[in-house]
XYZ file of N, CA and C in Angstrom:
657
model
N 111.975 79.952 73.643
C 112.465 81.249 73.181
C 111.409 82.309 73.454
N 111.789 83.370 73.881
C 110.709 84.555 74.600
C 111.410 85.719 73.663
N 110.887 86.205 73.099
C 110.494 87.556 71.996
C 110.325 88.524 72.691
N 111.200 89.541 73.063
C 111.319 90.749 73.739
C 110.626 92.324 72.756
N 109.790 92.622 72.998
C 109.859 93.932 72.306
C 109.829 95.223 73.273
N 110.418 96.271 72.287
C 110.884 97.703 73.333
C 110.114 98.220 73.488
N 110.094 99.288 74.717
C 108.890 99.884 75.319
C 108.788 101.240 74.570
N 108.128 101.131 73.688
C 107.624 102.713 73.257
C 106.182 103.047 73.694
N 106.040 104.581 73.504
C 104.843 105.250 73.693
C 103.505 104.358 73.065
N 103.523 103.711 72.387
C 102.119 102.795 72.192
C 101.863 101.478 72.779
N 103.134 100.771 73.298
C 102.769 99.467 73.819
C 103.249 100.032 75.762
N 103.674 101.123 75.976
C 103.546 101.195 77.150
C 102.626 101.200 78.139
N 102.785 100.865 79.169
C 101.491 100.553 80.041
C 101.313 101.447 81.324
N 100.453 102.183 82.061
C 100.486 103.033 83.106
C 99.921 102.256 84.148
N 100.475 102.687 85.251
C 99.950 102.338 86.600
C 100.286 103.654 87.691
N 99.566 103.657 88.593
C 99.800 104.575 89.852
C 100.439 104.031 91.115
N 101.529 104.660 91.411
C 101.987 104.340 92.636
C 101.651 104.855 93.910
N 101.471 103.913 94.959
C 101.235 104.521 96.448
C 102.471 104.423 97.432
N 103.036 105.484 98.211
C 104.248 105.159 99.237
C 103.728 103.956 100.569
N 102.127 104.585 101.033
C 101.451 103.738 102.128
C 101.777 104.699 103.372
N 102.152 105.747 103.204
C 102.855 106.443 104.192
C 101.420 107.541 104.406
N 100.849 107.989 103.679
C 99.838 108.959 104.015
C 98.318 108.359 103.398
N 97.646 108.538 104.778
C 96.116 107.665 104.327
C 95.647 108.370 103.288
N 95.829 109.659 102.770
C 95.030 110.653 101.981
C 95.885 110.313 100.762
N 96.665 109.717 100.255
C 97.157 109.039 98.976
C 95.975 108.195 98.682
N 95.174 108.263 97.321
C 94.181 107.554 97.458
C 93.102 107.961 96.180
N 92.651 107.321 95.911
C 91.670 107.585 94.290
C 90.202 107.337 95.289
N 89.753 108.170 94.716
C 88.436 108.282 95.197
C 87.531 108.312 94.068
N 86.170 107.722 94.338
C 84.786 107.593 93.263
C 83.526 107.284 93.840
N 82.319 107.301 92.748
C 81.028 106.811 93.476
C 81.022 105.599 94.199
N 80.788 105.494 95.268
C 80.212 104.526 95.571
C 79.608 103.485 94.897
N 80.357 102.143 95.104
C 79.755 101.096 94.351
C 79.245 100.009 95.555
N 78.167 99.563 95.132
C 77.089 98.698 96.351
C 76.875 97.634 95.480
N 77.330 96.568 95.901
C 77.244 95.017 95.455
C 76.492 94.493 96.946
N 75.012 94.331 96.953
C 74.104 93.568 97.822
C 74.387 91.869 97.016
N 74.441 91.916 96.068
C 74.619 90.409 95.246
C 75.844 89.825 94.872
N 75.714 89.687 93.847
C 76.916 89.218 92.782
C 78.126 90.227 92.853
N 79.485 89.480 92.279
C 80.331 91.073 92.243
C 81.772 89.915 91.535
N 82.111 91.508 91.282
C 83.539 90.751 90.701
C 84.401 92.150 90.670
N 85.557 92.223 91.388
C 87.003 93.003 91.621
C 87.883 92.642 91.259
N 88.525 93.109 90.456
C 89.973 92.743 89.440
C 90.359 93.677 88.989
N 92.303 93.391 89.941
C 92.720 95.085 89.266
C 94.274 93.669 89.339
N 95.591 94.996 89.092
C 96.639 94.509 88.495
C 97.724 95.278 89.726
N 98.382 94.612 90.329
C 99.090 95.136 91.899
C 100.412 94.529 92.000
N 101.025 95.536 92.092
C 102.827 95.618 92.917
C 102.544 95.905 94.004
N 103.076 95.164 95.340
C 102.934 96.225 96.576
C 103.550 94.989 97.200
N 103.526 95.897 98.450
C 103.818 95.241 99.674
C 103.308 94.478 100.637
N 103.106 93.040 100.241
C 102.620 91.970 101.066
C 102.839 91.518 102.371
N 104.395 92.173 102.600
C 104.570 91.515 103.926
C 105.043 92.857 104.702
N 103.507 93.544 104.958
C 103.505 93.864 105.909
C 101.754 94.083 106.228
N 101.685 93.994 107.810
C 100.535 93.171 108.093
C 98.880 94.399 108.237
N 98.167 93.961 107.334
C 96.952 94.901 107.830
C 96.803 96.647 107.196
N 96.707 96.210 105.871
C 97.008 97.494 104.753
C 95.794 97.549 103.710
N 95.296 98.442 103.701
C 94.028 98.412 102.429
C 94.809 98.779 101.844
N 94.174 97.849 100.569
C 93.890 98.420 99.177
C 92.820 98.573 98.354
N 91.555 98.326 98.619
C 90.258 98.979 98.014
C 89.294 99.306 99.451
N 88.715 100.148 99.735
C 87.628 99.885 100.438
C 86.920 100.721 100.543
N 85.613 100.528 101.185
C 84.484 101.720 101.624
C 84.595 102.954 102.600
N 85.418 103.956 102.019
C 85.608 104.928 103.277
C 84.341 105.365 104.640
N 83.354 104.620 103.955
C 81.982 104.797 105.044
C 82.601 103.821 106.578
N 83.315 103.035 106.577
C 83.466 102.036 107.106
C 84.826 101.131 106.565
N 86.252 101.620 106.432
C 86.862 101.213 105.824
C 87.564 100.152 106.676
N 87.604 99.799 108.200
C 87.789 98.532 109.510
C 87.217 97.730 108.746
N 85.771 97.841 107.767
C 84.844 96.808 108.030
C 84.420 96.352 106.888
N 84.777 96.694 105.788
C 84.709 96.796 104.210
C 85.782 97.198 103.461
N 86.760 96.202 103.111
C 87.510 96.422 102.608
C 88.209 94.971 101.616
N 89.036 95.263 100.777
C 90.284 94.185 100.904
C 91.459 94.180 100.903
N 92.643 94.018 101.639
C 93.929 94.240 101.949
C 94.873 93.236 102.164
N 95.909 93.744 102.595
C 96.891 92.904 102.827
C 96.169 92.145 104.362
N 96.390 91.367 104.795
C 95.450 90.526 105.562
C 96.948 90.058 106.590
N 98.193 89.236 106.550
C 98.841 89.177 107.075
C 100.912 89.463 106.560
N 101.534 89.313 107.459
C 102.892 89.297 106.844
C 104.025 88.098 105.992
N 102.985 87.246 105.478
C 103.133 86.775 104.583
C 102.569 86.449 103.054
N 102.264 87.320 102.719
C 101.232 86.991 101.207
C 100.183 87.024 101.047
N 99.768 87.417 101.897
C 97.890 86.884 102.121
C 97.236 88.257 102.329
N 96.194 88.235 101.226
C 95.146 89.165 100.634
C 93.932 88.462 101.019
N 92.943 89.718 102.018
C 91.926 89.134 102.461
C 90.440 90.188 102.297
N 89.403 89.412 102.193
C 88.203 90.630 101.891
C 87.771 90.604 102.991
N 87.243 91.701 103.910
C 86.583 92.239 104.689
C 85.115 92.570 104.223
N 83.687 92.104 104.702
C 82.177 92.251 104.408
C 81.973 92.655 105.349
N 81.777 94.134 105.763
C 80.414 94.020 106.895
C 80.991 93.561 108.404
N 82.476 93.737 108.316
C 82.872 93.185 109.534
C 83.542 91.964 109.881
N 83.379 91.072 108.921
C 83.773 89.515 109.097
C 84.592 89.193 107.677
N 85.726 88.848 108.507
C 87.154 88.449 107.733
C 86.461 87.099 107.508
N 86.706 87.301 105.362
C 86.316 86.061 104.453
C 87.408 86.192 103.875
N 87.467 85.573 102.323
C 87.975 84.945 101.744
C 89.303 85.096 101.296
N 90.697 84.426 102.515
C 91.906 85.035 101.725
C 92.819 84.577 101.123
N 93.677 85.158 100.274
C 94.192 84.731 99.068
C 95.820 84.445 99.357
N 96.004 83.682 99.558
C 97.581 83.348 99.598
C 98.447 83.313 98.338
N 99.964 83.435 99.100
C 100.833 83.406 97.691
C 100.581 84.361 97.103
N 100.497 85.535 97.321
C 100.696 86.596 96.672
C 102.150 87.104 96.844
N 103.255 87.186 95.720
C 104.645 87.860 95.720
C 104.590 89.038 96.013
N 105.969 89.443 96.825
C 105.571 90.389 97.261
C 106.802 91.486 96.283
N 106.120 92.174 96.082
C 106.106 93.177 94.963
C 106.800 93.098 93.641
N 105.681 92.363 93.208
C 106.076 91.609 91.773
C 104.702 91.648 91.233
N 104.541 92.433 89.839
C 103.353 92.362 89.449
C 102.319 91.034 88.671
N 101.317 91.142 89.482
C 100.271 89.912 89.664
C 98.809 90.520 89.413
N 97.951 89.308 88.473
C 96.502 89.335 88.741
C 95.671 89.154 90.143
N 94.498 90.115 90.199
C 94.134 89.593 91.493
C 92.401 89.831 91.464
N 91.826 88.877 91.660
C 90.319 88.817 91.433
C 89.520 88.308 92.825
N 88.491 88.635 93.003
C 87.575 88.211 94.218
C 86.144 88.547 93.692
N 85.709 87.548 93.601
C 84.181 87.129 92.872
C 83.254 86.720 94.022
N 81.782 86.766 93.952
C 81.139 86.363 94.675
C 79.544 85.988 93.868
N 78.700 85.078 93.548
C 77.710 84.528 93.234
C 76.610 85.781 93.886
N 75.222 85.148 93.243
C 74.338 85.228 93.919
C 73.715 85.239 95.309
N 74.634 84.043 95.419
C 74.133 83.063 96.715
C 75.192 83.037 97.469
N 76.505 84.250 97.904
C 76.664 84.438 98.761
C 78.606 83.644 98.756
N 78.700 83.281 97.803
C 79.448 82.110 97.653
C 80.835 83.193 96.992
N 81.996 83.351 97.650
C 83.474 83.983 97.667
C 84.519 83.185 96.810
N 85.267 83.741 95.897
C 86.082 82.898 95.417
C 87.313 84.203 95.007
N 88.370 83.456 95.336
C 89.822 84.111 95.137
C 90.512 83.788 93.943
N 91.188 84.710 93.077
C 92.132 84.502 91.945
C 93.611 84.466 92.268
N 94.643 84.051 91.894
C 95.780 85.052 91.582
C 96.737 84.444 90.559
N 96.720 85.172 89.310
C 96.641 84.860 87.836
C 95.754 84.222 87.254
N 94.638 83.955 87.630
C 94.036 83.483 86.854
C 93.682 81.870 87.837
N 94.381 81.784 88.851
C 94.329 80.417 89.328
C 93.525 80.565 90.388
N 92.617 79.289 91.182
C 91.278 79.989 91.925
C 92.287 79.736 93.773
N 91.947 80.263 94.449
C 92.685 80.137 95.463
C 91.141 79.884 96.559
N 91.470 80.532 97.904
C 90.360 80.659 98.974
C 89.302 80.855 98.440
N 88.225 80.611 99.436
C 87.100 80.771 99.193
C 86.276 81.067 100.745
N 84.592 81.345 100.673
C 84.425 81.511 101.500
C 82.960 82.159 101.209
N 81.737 82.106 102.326
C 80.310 82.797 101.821
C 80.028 83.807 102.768
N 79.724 85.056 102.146
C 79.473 85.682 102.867
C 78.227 86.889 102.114
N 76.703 87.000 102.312
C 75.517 87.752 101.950
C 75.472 88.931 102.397
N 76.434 89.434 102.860
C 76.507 90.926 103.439
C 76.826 92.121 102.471
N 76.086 93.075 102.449
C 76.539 94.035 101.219
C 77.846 94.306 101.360
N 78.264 94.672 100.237
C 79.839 95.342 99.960
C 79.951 96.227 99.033
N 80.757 97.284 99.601
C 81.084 98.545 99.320
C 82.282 98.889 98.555
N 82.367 99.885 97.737
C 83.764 100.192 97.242
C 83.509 101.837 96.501
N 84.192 102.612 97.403
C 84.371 104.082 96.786
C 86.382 104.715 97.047
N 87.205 103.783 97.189
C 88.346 104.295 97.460
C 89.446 103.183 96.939
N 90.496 103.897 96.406
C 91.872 102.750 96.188
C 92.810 103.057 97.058
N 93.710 102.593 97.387
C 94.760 103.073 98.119
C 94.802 103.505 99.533
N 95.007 104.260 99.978
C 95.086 104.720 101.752
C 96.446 104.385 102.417
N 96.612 102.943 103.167
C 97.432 102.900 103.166
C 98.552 101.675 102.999
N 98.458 101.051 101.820
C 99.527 99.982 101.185
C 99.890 100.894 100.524
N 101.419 100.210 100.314
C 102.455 101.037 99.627
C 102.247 99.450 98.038
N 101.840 100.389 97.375
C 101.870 99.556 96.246
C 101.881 100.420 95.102
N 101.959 99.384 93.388
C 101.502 100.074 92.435
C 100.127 98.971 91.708
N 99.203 100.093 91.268
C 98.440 99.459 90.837
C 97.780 100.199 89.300
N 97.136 99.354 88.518
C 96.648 99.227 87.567
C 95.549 98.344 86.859
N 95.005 98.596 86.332
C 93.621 98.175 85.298
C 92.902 97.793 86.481
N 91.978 98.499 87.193
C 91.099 98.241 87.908
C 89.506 98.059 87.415
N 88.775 97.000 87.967
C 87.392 97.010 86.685
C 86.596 96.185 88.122
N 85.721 96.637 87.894
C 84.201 96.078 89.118
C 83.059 95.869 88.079
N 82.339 94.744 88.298
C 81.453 93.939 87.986
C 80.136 93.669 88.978
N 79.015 94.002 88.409
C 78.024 93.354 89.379
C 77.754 91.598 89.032
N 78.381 90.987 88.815
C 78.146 89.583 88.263
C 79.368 89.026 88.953
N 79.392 87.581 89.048
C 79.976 86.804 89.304
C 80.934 86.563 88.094
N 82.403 86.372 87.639
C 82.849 86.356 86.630
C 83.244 84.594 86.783
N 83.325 83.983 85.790
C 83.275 82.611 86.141
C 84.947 82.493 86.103
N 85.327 81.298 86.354
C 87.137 81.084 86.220
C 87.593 81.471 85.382
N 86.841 80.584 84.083
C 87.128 81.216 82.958
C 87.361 82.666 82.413
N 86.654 83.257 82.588
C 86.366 84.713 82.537
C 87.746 85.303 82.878
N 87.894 85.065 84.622
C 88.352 85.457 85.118
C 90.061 85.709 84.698
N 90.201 84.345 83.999
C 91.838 83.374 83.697
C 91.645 84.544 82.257
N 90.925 84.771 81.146
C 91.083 85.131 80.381
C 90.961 86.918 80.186
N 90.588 87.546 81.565
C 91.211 88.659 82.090
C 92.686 88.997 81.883
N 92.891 87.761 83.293
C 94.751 87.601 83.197
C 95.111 87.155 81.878
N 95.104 86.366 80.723
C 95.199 86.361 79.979
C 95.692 87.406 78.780
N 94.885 88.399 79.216
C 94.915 89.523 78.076
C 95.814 90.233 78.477
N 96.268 90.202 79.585
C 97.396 90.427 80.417
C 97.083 92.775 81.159
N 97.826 93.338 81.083
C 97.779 94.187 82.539
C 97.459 95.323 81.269
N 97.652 95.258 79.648
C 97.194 96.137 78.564
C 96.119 95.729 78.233
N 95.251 94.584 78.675
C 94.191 94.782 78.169
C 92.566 95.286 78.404
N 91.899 94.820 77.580
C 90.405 95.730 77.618
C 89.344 95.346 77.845
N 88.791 95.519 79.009
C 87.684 94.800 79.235
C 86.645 95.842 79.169
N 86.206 96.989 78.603
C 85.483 98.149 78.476
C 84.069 97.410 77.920
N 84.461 96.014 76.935
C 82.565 95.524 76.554
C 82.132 94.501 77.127
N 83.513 93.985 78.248
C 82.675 93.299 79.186
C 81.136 92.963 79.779
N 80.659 91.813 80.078
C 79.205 91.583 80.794
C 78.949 92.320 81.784
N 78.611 93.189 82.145
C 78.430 93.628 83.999
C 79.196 94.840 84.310
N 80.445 95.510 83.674
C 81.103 96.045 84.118
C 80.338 97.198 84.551
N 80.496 97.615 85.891
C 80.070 98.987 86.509
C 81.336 100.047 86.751
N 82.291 99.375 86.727
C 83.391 100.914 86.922
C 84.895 100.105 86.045
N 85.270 100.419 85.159
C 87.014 100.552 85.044
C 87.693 101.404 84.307
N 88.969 101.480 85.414
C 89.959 102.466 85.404
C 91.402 101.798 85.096
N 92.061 102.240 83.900
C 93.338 102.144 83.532
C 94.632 102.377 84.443
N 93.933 103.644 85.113
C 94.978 104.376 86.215
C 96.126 104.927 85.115
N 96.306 105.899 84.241
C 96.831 106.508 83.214
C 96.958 107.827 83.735
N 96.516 108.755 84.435
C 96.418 109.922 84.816
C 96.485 110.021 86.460
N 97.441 111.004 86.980
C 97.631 111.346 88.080
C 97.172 112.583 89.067
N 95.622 112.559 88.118
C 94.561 113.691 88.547
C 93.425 113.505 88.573
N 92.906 112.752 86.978
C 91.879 112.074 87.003
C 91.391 110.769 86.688
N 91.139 109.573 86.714
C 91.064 108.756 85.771
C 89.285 108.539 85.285
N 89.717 108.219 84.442
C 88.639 107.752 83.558
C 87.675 106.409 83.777
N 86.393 106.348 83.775
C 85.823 105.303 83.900
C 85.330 104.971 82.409
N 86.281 103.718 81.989
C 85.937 103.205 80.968
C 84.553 101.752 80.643
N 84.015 102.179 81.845
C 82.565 101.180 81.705
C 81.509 101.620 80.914
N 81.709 103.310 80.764
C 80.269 103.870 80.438
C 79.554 104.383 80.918
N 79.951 104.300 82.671
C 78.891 104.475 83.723
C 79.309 106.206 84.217
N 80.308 106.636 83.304
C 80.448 108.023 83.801
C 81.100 107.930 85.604
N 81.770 107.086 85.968
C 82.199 107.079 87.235
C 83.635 107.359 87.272
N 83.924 108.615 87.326
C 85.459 108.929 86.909
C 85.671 108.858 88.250
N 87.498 108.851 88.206
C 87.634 109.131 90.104
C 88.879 109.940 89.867
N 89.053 110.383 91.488
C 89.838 111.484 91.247
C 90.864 111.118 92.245
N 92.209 111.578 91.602
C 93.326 111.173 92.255
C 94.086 112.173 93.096
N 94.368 111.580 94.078
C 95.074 112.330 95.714
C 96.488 111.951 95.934
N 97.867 112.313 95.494
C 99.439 111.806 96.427
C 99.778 110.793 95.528
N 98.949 110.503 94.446
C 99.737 108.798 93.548
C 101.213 109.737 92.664
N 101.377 108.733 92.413
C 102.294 109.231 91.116
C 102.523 107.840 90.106
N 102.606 108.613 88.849
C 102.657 108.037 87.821
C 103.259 107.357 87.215
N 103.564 106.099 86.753
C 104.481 105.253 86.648
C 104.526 104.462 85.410
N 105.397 104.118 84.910
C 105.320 102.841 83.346
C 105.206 101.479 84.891
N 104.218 100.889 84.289
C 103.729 99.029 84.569
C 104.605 98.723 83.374
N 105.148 98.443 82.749
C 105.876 97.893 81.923
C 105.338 97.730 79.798
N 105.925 96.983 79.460
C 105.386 97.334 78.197
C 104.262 96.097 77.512
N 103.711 95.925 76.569
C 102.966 94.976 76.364
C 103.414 94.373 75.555
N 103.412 93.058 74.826
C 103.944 92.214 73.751
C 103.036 92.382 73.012
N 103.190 91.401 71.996
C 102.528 90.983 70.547
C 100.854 90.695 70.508
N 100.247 89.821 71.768
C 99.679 89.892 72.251
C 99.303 90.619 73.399
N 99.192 91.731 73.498
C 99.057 92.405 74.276
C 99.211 91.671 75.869
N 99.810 90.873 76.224
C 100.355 90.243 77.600
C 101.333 91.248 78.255
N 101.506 91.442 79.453
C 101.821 91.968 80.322
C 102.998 91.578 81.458
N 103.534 91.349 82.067
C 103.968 91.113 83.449
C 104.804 91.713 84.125
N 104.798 93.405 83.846
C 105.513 93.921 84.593
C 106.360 94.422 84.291
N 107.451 93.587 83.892
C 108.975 94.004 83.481
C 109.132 94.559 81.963
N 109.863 95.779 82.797
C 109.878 96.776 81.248
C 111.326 95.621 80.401
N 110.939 95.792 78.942
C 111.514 94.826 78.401
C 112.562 96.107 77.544
């Protein structure tokens, strides 16, 4: 038995939508430089099957630093420095999903999606991140960057808390954004890294339950 509750103004959830149609659709912020450890986890509707689409990357170099849709079937892949690593299969295509990409100390890549560990792969090359969006047509929400490696656990209990929840006292966090505003958003790390929004538009992600869990569908 599954317990439905209605979407009002307090358990509703925001996300930003992208068409994929204009590269200048797009959230922009400081520059974030992970030479080490790192951890990326945001909350994504979009369009998987179609081939070779960012959705985060370094506008310094966005060919060569990035992570995107990778091919026309499901597959989410990170770009370092030039060299296609670690990608994530089974991603639905536009159905909202967790999505994480971690990396150690030592160079060592690991893929989420819900919480479950997928690809992997090593790669010691710095990585960049000052942009969302460009050009996948998606919607996205709760975006959060980490200079640390987040362990599975961690990671599963992210998804867990589902697409309303709060990771603001997180270990490591260097940037997260709710995506609530279709001008500015807010960096809820602390780090004062707000970013500013270009062509999104504003959208209900659906509502949250009892436990603040998530998946999308407005109930």
């Amino acid at each position: 038995l599954v317990a439905y509750y209605p979407l009002d103004a307090d358990s509703e959830v925001k996300a930003l939508s992208f068409d994929g149609t204009d590269v200048n659709d797009k959230i922009t912020f400081t520059r974030q430089v992970f030479s080490g450890a790192f951890t990326v986890s945001w909350w994504f509707k979009g369009d998987v099957n179609t081939d070779y689409k960012t959705i985060i990357m370094d506008s310094t170099a966005p060919n060569d630093t990035n992570i995107g849709v990778n091919d026309t079937n499901g597959q989410l892949r990170i770009y370092i420095e030039g060299s296609n690593e670690a990608i994530l299969s089974s991603v639905p295509n536009n159905e909202w999903c967790h999505i994480a990409f971690t990396r150690d100390g030592s160079g060592n890549i690991k893929t989420y999606l819900n919480g479950v560990a997928g690809g992997t792969s090593s790669d010691t090359g710095t990585f960049a991140l000052d942009t969302i969006g460009r050009n996948c047509a998606m919607s996205i929400s709760s975006v959060s960057m980490y200079n640390v490696e987040k362990s599975a656990s961690e990671v599963l209990s992210i998804y867990n808390d589902g697409i309303g929840g709060d990771e603001s006292s997180n270990s490591g966090l260097q940037l997260y954004y709710k995506l609530d505003n279709a001008s500015t958003v807010t960096d809820l790390s602390g780090n004062g890294n707000n970013g500013t929004v270009a062509g999104a538009t504003l959208i209900s992600a659906g509502a949250t339950d009892s436990v603040n869990n998530n998946d999308g569908v407005l109930y």
